[in-house]
mmCIF file of N, CA and C in Angstrom:
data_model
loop_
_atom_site.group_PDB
_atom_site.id
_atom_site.type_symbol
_atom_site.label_atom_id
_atom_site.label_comp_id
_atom_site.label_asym_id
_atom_site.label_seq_id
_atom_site.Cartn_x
_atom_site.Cartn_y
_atom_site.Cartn_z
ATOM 1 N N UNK F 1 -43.219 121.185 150.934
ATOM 2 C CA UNK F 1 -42.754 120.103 150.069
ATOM 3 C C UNK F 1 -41.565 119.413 150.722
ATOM 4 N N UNK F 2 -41.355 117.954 150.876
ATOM 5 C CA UNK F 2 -40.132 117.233 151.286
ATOM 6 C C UNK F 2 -39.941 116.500 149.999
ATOM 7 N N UNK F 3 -38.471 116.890 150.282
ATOM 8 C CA UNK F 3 -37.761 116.065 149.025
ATOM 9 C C UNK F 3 -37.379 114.969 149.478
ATOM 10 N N UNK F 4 -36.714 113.708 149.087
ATOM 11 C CA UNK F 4 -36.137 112.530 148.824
ATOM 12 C C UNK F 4 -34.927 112.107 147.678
ATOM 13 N N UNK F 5 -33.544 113.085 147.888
ATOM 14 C CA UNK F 5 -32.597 112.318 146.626
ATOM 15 C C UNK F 5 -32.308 110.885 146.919
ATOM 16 N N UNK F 6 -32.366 110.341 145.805
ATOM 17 C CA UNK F 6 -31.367 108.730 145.792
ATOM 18 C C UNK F 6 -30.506 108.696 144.492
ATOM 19 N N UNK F 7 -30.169 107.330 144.973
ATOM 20 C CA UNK F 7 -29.093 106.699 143.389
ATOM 21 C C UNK F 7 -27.890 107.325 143.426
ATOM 22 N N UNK F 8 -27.105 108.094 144.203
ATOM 23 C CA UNK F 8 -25.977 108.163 144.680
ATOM 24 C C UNK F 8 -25.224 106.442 145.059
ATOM 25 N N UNK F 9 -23.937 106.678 145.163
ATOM 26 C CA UNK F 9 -23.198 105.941 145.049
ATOM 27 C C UNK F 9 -21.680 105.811 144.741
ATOM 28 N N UNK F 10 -20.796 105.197 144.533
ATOM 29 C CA UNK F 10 -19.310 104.639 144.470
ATOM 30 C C UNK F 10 -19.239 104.181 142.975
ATOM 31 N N UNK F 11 -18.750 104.756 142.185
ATOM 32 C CA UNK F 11 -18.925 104.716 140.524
ATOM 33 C C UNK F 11 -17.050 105.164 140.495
ATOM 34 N N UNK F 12 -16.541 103.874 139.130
ATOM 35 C CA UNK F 12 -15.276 104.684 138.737
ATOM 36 C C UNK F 12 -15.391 105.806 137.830
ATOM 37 N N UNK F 13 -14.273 106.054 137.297
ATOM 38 C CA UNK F 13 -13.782 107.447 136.476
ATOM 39 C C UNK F 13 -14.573 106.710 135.244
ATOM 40 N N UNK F 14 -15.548 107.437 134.319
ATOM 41 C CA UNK F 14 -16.280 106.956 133.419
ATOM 42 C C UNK F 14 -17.231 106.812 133.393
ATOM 43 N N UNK F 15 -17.779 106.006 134.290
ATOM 44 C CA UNK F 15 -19.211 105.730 135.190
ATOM 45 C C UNK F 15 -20.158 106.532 134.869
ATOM 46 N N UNK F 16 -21.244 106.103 135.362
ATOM 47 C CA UNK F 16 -22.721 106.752 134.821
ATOM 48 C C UNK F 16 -23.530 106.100 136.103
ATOM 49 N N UNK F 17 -24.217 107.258 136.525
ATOM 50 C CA UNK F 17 -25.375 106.954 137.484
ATOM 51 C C UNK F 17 -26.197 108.043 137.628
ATOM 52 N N UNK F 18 -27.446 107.817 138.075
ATOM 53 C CA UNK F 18 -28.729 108.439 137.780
ATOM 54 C C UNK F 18 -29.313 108.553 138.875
ATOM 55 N N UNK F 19 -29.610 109.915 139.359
ATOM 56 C CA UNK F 19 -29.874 110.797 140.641
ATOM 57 C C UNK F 19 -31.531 110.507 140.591
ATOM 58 N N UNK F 20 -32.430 110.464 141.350
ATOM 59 C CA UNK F 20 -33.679 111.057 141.470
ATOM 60 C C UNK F 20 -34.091 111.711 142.425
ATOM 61 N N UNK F 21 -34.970 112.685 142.440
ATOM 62 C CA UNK F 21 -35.205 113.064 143.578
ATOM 63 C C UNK F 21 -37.225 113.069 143.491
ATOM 64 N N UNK F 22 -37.310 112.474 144.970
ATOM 65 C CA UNK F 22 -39.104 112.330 144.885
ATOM 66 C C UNK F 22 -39.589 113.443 145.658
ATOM 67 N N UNK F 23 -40.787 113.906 145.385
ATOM 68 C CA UNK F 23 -40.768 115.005 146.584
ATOM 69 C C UNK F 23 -42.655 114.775 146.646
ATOM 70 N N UNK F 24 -43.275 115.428 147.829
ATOM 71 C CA UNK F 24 -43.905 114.790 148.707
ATOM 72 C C UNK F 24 -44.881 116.131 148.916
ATOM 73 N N UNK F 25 -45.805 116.198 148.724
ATOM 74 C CA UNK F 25 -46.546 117.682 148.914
ATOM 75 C C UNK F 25 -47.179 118.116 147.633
ATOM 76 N N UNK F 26 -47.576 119.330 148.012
ATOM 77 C CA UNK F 26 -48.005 119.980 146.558
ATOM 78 C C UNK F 26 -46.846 120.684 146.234
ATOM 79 N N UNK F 27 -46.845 120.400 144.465
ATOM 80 C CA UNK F 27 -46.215 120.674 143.531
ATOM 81 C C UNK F 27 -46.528 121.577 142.416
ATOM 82 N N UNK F 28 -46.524 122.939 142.908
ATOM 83 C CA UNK F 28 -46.958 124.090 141.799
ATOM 84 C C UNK F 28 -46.626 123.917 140.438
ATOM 85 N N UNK F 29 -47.340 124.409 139.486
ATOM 86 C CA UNK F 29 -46.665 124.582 138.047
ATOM 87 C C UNK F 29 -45.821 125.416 137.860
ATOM 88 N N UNK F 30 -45.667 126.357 138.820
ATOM 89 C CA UNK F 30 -44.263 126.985 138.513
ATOM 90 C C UNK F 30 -43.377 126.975 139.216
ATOM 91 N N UNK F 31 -43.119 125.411 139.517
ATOM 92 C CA UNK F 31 -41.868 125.167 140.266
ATOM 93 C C UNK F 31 -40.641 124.444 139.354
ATOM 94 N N UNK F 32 -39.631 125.314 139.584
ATOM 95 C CA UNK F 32 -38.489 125.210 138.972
ATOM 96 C C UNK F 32 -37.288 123.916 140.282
ATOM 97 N N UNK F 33 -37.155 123.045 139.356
ATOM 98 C CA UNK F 33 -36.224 121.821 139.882
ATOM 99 C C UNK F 33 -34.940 122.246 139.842
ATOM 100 N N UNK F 34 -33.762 121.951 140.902
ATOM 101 C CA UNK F 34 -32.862 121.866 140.573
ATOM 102 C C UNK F 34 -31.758 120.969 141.202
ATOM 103 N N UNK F 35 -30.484 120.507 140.931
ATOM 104 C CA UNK F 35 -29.446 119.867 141.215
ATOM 105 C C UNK F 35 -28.345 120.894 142.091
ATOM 106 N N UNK F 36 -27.882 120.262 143.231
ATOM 107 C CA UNK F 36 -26.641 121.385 143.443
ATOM 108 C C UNK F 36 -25.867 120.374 144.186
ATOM 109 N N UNK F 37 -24.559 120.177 144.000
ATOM 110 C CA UNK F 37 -23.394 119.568 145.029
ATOM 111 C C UNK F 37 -22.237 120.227 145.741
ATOM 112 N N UNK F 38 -22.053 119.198 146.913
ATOM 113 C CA UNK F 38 -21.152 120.104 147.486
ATOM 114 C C UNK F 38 -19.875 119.330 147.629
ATOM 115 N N UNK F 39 -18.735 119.374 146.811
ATOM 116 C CA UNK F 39 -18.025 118.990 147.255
ATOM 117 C C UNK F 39 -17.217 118.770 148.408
ATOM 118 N N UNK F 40 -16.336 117.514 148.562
ATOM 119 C CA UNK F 40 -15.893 117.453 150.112
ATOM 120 C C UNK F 40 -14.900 118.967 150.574
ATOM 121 N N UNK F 41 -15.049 119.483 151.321
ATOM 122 C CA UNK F 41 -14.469 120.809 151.831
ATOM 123 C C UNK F 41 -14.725 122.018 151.281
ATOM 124 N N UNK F 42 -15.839 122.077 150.398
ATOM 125 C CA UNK F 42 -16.181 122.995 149.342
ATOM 126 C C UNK F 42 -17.858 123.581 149.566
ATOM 127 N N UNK F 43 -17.818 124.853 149.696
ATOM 128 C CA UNK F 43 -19.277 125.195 149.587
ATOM 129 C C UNK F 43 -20.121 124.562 148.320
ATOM 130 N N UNK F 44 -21.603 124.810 148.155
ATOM 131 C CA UNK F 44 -22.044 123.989 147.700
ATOM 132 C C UNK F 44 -22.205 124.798 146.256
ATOM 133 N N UNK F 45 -22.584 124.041 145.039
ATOM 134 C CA UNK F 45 -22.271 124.591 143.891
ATOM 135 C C UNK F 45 -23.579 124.199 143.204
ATOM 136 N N UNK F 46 -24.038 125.339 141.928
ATOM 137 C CA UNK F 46 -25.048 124.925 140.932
ATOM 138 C C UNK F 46 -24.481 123.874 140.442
ATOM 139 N N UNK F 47 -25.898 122.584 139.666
ATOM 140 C CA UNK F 47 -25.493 121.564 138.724
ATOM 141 C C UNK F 47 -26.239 122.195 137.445
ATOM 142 N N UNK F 48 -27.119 122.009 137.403
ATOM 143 C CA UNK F 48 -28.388 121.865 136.765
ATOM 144 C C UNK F 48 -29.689 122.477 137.185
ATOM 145 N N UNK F 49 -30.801 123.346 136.595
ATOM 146 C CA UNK F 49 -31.989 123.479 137.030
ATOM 147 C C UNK F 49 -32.969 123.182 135.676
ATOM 148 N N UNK F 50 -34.033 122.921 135.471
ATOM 149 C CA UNK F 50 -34.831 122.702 134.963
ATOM 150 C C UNK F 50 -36.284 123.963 135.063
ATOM 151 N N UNK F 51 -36.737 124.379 134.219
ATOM 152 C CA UNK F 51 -37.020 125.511 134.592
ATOM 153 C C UNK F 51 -38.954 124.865 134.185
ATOM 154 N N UNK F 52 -40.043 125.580 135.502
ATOM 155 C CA UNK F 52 -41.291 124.594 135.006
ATOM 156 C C UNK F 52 -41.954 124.664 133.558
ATOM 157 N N UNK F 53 -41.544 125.450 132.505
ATOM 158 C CA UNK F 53 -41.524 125.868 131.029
ATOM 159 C C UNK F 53 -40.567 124.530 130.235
ATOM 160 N N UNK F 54 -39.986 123.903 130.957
ATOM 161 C CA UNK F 54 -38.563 123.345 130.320
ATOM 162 C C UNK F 54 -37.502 123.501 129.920
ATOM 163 N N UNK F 55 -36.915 124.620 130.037
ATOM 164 C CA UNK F 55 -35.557 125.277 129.752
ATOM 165 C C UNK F 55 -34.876 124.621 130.559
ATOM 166 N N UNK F 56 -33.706 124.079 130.503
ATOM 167 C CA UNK F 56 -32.609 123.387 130.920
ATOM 168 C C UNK F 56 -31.567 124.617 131.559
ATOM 169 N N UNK F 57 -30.494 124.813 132.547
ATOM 170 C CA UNK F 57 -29.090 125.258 132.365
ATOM 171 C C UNK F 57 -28.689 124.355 133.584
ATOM 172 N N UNK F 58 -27.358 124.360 133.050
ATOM 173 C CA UNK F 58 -26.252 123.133 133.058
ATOM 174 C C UNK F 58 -24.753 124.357 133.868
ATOM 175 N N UNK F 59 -23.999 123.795 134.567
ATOM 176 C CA UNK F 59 -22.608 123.890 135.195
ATOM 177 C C UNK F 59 -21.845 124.021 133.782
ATOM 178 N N UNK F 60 -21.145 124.855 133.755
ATOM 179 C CA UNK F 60 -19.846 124.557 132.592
ATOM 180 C C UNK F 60 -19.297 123.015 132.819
ATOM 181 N N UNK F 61 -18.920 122.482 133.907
ATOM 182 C CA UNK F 61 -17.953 121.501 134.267
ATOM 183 C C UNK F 61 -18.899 120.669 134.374
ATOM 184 N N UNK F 62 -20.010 120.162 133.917
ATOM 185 C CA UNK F 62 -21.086 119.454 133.884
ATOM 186 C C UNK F 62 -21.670 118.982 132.376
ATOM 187 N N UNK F 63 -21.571 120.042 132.070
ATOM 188 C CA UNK F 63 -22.384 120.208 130.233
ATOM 189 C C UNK F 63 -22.033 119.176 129.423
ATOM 190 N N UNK F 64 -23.125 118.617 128.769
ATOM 191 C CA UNK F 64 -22.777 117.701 127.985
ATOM 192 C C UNK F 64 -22.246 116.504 128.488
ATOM 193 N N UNK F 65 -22.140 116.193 129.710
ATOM 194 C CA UNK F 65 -22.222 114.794 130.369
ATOM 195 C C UNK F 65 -22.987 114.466 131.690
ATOM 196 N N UNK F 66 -23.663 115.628 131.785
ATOM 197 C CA UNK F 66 -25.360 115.221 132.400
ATOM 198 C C UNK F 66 -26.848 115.920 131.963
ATOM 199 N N UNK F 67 -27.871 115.340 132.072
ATOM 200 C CA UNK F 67 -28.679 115.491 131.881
ATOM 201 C C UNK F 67 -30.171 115.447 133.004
ATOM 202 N N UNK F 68 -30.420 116.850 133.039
ATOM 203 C CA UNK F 68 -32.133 116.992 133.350
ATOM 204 C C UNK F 68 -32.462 116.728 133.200
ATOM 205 N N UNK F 69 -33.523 115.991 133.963
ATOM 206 C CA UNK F 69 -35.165 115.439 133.231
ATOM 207 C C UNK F 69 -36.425 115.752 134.864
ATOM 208 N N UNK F 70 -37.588 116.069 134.249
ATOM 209 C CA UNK F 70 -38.499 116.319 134.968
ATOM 210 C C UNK F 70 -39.936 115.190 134.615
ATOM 211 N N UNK F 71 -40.213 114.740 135.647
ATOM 212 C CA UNK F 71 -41.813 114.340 135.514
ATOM 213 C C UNK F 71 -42.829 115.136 136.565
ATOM 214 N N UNK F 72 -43.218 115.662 136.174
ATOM 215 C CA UNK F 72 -44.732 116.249 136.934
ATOM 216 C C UNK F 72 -45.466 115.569 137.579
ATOM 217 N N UNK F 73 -46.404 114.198 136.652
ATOM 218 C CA UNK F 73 -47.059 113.747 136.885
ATOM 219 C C UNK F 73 -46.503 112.525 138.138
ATOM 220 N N UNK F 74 -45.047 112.663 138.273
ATOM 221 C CA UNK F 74 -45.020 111.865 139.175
ATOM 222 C C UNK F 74 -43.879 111.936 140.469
ATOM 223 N N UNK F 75 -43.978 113.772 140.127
ATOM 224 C CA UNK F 75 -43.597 114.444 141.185
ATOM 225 C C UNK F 75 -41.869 114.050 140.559
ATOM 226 N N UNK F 76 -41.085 113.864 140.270
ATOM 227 C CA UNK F 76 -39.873 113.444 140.201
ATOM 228 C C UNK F 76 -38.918 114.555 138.904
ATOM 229 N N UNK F 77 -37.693 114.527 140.221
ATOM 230 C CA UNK F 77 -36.600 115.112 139.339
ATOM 231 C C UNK F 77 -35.538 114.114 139.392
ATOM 232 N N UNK F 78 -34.915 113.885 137.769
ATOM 233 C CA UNK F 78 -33.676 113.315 137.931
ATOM 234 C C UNK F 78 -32.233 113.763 137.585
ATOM 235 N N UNK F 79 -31.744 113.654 137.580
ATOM 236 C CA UNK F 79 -29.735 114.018 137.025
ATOM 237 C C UNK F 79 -29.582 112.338 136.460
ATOM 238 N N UNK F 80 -29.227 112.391 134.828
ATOM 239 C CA UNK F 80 -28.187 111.229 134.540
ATOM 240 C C UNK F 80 -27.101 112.007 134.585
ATOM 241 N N UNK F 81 -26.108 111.111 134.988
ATOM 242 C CA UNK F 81 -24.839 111.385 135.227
ATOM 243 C C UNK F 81 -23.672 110.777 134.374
ATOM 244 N N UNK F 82 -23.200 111.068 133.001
ATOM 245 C CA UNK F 82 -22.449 110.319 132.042
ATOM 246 C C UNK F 82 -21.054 110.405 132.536
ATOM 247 N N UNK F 83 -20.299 109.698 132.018
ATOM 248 C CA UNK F 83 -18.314 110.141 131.849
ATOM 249 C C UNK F 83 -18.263 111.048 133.090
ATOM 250 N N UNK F 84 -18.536 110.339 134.465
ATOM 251 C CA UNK F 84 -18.382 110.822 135.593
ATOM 252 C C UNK F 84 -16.893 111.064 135.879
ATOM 253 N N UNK F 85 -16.111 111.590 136.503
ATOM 254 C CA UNK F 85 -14.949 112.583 136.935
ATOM 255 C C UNK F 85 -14.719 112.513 138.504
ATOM 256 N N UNK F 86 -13.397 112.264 138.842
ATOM 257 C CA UNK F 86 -13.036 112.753 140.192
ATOM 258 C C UNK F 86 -13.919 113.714 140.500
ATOM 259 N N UNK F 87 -13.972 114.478 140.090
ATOM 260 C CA UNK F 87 -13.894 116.083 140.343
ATOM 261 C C UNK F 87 -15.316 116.168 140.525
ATOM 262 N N UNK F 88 -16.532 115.486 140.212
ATOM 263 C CA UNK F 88 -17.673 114.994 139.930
ATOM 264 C C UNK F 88 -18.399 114.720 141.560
ATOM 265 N N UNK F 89 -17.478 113.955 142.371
ATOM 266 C CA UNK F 89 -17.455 113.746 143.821
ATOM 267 C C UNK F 89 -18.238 115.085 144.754
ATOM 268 N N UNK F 90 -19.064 114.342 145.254
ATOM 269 C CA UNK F 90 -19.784 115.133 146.752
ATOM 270 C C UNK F 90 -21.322 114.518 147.309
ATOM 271 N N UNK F 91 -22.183 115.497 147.897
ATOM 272 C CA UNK F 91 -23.202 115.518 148.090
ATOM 273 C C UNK F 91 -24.003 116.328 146.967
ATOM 274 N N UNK F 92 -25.109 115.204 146.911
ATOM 275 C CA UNK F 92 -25.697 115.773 145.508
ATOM 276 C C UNK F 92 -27.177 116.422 146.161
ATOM 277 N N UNK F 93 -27.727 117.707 146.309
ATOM 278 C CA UNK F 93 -28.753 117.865 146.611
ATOM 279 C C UNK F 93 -29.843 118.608 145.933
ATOM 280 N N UNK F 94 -31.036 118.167 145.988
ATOM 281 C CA UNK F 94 -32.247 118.267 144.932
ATOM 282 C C UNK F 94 -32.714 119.800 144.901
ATOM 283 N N UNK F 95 -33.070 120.690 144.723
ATOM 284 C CA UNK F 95 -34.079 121.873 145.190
ATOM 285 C C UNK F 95 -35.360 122.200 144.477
ATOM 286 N N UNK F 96 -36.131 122.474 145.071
ATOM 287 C CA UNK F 96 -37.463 122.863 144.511
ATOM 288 C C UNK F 96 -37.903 124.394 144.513
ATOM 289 N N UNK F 97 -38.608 124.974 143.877
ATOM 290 C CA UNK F 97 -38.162 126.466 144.135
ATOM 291 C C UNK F 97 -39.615 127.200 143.374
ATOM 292 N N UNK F 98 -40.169 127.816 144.488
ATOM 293 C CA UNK F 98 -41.461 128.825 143.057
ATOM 294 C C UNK F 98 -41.090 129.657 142.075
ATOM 295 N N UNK F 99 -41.096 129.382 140.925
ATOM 296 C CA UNK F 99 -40.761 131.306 140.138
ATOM 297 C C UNK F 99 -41.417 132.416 140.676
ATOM 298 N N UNK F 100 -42.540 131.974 141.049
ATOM 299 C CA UNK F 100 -43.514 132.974 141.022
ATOM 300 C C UNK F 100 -43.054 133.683 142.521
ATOM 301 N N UNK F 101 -42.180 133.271 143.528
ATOM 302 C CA UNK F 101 -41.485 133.916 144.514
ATOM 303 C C UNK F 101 -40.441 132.419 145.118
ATOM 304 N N UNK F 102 -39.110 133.513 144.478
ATOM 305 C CA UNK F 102 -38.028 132.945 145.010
ATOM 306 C C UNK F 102 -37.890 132.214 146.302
ATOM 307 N N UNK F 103 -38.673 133.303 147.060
ATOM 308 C CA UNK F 103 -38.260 132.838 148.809
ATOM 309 C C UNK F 103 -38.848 131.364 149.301
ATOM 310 N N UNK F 104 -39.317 130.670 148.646
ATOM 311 C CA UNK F 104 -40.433 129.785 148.576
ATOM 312 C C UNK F 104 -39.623 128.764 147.745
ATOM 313 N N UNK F 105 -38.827 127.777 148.880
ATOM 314 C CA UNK F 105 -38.031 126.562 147.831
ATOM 315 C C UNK F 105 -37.840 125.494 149.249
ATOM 316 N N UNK F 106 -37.583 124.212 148.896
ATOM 317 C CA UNK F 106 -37.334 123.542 149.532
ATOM 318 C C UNK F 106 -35.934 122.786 149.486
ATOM 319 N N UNK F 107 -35.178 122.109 150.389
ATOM 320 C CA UNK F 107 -33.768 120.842 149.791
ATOM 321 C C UNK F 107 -34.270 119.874 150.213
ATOM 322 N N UNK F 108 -33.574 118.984 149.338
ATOM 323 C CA UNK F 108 -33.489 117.694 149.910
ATOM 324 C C UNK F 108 -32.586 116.879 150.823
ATOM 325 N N UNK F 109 -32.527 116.132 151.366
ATOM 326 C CA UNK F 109 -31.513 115.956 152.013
ATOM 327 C C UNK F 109 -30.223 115.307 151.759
ATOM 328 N N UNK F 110 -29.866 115.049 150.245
ATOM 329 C CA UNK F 110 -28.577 114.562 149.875
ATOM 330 C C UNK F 110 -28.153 113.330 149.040
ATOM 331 N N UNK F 111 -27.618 113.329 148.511
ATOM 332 C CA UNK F 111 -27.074 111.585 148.105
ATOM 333 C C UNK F 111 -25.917 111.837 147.851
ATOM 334 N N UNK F 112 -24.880 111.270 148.443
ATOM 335 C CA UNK F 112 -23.716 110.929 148.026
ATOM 336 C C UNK F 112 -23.258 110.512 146.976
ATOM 337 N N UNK F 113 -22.440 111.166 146.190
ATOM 338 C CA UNK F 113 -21.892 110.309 144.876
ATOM 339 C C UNK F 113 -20.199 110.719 145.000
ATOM 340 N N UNK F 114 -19.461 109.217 145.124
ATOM 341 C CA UNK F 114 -18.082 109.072 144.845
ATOM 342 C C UNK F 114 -17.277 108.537 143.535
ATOM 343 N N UNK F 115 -16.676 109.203 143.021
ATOM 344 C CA UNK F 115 -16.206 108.687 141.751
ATOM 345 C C UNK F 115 -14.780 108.753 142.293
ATOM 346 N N UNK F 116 -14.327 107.660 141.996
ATOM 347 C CA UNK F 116 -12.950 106.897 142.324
ATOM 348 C C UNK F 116 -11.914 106.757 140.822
ATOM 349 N N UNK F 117 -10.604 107.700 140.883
ATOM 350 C CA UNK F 117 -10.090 107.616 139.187
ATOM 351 C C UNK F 117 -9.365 105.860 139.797
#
């Protein structure tokens, strides 16, 4: 599977922007989506995963001002991104992942998102 994040970008303190990621291959039903960023000088961190059942989990420092969403039918994961934050700042990258065996996931290659207070 190859991924594709976009919709990264230069957003102020407040801001809202909306991640997608396309991905390219076969797409199991039990593939679990997820979000992870890395801030500048910072290893990279959970956002969000989407689980292929639909169960959501969310970052503490995230919750409640972004949101998962999955389409199947058209291969796509997204992140809205509400009341964006300094702190919000990095590389945003997609993952794809089997339940049915962990070892079996793919990344994407990134989108930048800068939030400027």
């Amino acid at each position: 599977v190859q991924l594709q994040a976009s919709g990264g970008g230069l957003v102020q303190a407040g801001g809202s922007l909306r991640l997608s990621c396309t991905a390219s291959g076969t797409i199991f039903r039990d593939t679990q989506m997820g979000w992870y960023r890395q801030p500048p000088g910072k290893q990279r961190e959970f956002v969000a995963n989407i689980r292929s059942g639909g169960t959501t989990n969310y970052a503490n420092s995230i919750k409640d001002r972004f949101t998962i969403s999955r389409d199947n039918a058209k291969k796509m994961l997204y992140l809205e991104m509400n009341n964006l934050k300094p702190e919000d700042t990095g590389v945003y990258y997609c993952k794809f992942t089997r339940e049915s065996d962990w070892s079996q996931y793919s990344w994407g290659q990134g989108t930048q998102v800068t939030v400027s207070s």
